[in-house]
Amino acid sequence: MNESASSNITVGAETLQQLYVTMRRIRAFEEKTADLFQEGVVKGTAHSYKGEEAIAAGVCAALRDEDIIASYHRGHGHCIAKGARIDRMMAELMGRQTGYCQGLGGSMHIADMELNIMGANGIVGAAMPLATGAGLAAKLQGTDKVAVAFFGDGASNQGVFHESLNLAAVWKLPVIFVCENNQYALSTSYRNTTAVSQVSNRAASYEIPGITVDGNDGVEVYLVLREAVDRARSGEGPTLIEAMTYRHGQHSLRVNLRDPRPEDELESWLKRDPIERMEQRLASEGGFSAETFDETTQAVEAELETAVTYGRESPEPPLNVMLEAVYAPHAAHAEPGPETERMLSYSEALNEALDQEMLRDDRVFLMGEDVGATGGIFGVSKNLMERYGPERVRDTPISEATFVGCGVGAAIAGMRPVVEIQIFDFVALTMDMLVNQAAKFRFMLGGKPSVPLVVRGPQGGGIRLAAQHSQSLEAWFTHVPGLVVAAPSTPYDAKGLLVAAIRDENPVVFLEQKLLYLGGNGPVPEELYAIPLGKADIKRAGTDVTVVATSAMVPRALSAATVLERDGISVEVIDPRTLQPLDEETILASVRKTNRLLIVHEAWVRGGFGAEVAAMVVDKAFDYLDAPVARLGAPHTPMPYNDRLELEVIPSQERIVDAIRALL
Ligand SMILES: Cc1ncc(C[n+]2csc(CCOP(=O)(O)OP(=O)(O)O)c2C)c(N)n1
Ligand SMILES: [Mg+2]
């Protein structure tokens, strides 16, 4: 244990009392929660913090209100110590509308950005990239705020632990990593899963301070935190603190497993109860009399009682609370129309969108692999580092999970990050951050906060990059509520949609097909404009058949339409531009007119976005159809390297022509 913070250093009676009262309130909350779970009033599950209270109390006592914490499944104590109201927490556990998340989150997601609590988290380890992002936001905003990530010993074996420590260290971010080592991850001893004797040893790999403290000593935790906070505030970067502790109960209130922990081990830790230790100290140096202890007990009990009544008497959330929590409303934009002499390439148009938005709004910043020095491998952020500096155009380590998570955290903390995935296939490494964090954050928190994040990059084939660099993965994202998915096909749309994506309050997955970067120039107005999300564009009007084409399939569908025109066949080509939200009305109106529909995309047909469009049209315009809805896309095979085979996989102009003829 850390000697410099040994328990004989005094911190003053007021701090001792503050630590003690916080611990008592946490303990009372956990004990009451266990009773209510037995009673069936608290449902699902909850993870009791009983036995570990000194850590939350000590850490949060060293923070200011404006400092941010990110927590994990065992998060009640962190919220209470950071100032959350016990009645609203109790209401949340009971699934009530007055709860912190309006009953949409529950125990594992209690959060309140007004208190700078980014939330407990159901994904082990996720707090680390999120807090790293909050730390980055604090730095970019020019404040001296710090961010704390709480996590368990089990989480320290997640990849994001290492990535976050590295990122925070290399960028000298004001982040404090607090590992609550209760020595077990569910049923598994950390001794069996962790190659180092102490988690804090791992700090050496990132050349940051790593300290193991007695996590059952609130004063020691507080003092060590104070030092780490000072370091962070003065720009010296992150600290890893490992607080040794032990939970008194089972892993969760729900688990019904045999407790694998040896009885004598449990006994010995029960004797080191953090609250009893603090009571001894308060009696000797904190000026607490028997009477003061009684008063504390009464106050804590009364608070809990009121909280339980508040929860029980609160209403259940109505349906609209759930439905309205998924997306923040999208803004309306006036589109100027593409009339201009000025021609830009697709990547120049994207670059101009970034440039103009960065100039307009200093919350916008870029990060990704190689985006700074080279401007990204397709040049989308070319020259922006020169213009806006390395603070706002950041080359990241190859840590997709963490730099996207860092973007999520920074967005939550008030920035507007644009994160590049170098080749979109690599998004698989950060699915948690997109699907479990970005997409669900607003929802889990009851529909209040927003995540104005853009994750953009190239996808698709056509340049012989083979199976792991050529996929079209839009269907992964349109499937997930909470994400916006954009896929512009022209330079004009690319600029206007990227501007709209940056301004949107929701996380946007912004997909750029590689062939479009290499395609011809198109008209792009110099003025700053945005295209509304969820508005399709009729790229060519026609009367005989509707083709809904996405991304690089749009120019091919237009060429096919030109070919068929010679035979007197009139093709209407619709580009949805945003796949989520989808402009159903424009598609339906076209089908009602032409009575025939072909959907073309580069992705696999099976389970693809086209299936969704087909089902939507069959649901809503079946009576207008004179032929079955047709889909054209890739066969169910990964992208081959061989060029002739690659051509077989991606729909060509000729195959689009054939598919349209077959419909007529
Ligand atoms: C990514 C992920 N993997 C697995 C789980 C299931 N799970 C929930 S808690 C837990 C153990 C976590 O242990 P630790 O990080 O030490 O925290 P503790 O519960 O001990 O406080 C596991 C395996 C999860 N929620 N998220
Ligand atoms: Mg643990």
XYZ file of C-alpha atoms and ligand atoms in Angstrom, residues 52 72-74 151-155 180-186 188 190 247 251, ligand 2:
21
model
C -16.229 -1.064 -1.547
C -19.559 0.486 -14.615
C -22.115 -2.105 -13.613
C -21.278 -1.753 -9.893
C -13.647 -0.180 -13.507
C -13.031 -3.578 -11.948
C -10.062 -5.931 -11.945
C -11.795 -7.992 -14.626
C -12.043 -4.963 -16.894
C -11.515 -1.269 -8.018
C -9.748 -4.548 -7.507
C -12.229 -6.638 -5.553
C -10.145 -9.618 -6.662
C -12.882 -11.390 -8.579
C -14.560 -10.975 -11.934
C -17.889 -12.643 -11.341
C -13.011 -15.865 -11.388
C -7.939 -12.166 -10.830
C -17.289 -7.082 -2.096
C -21.436 -10.741 -7.786
Mg -13.768 -7.527 -9.752
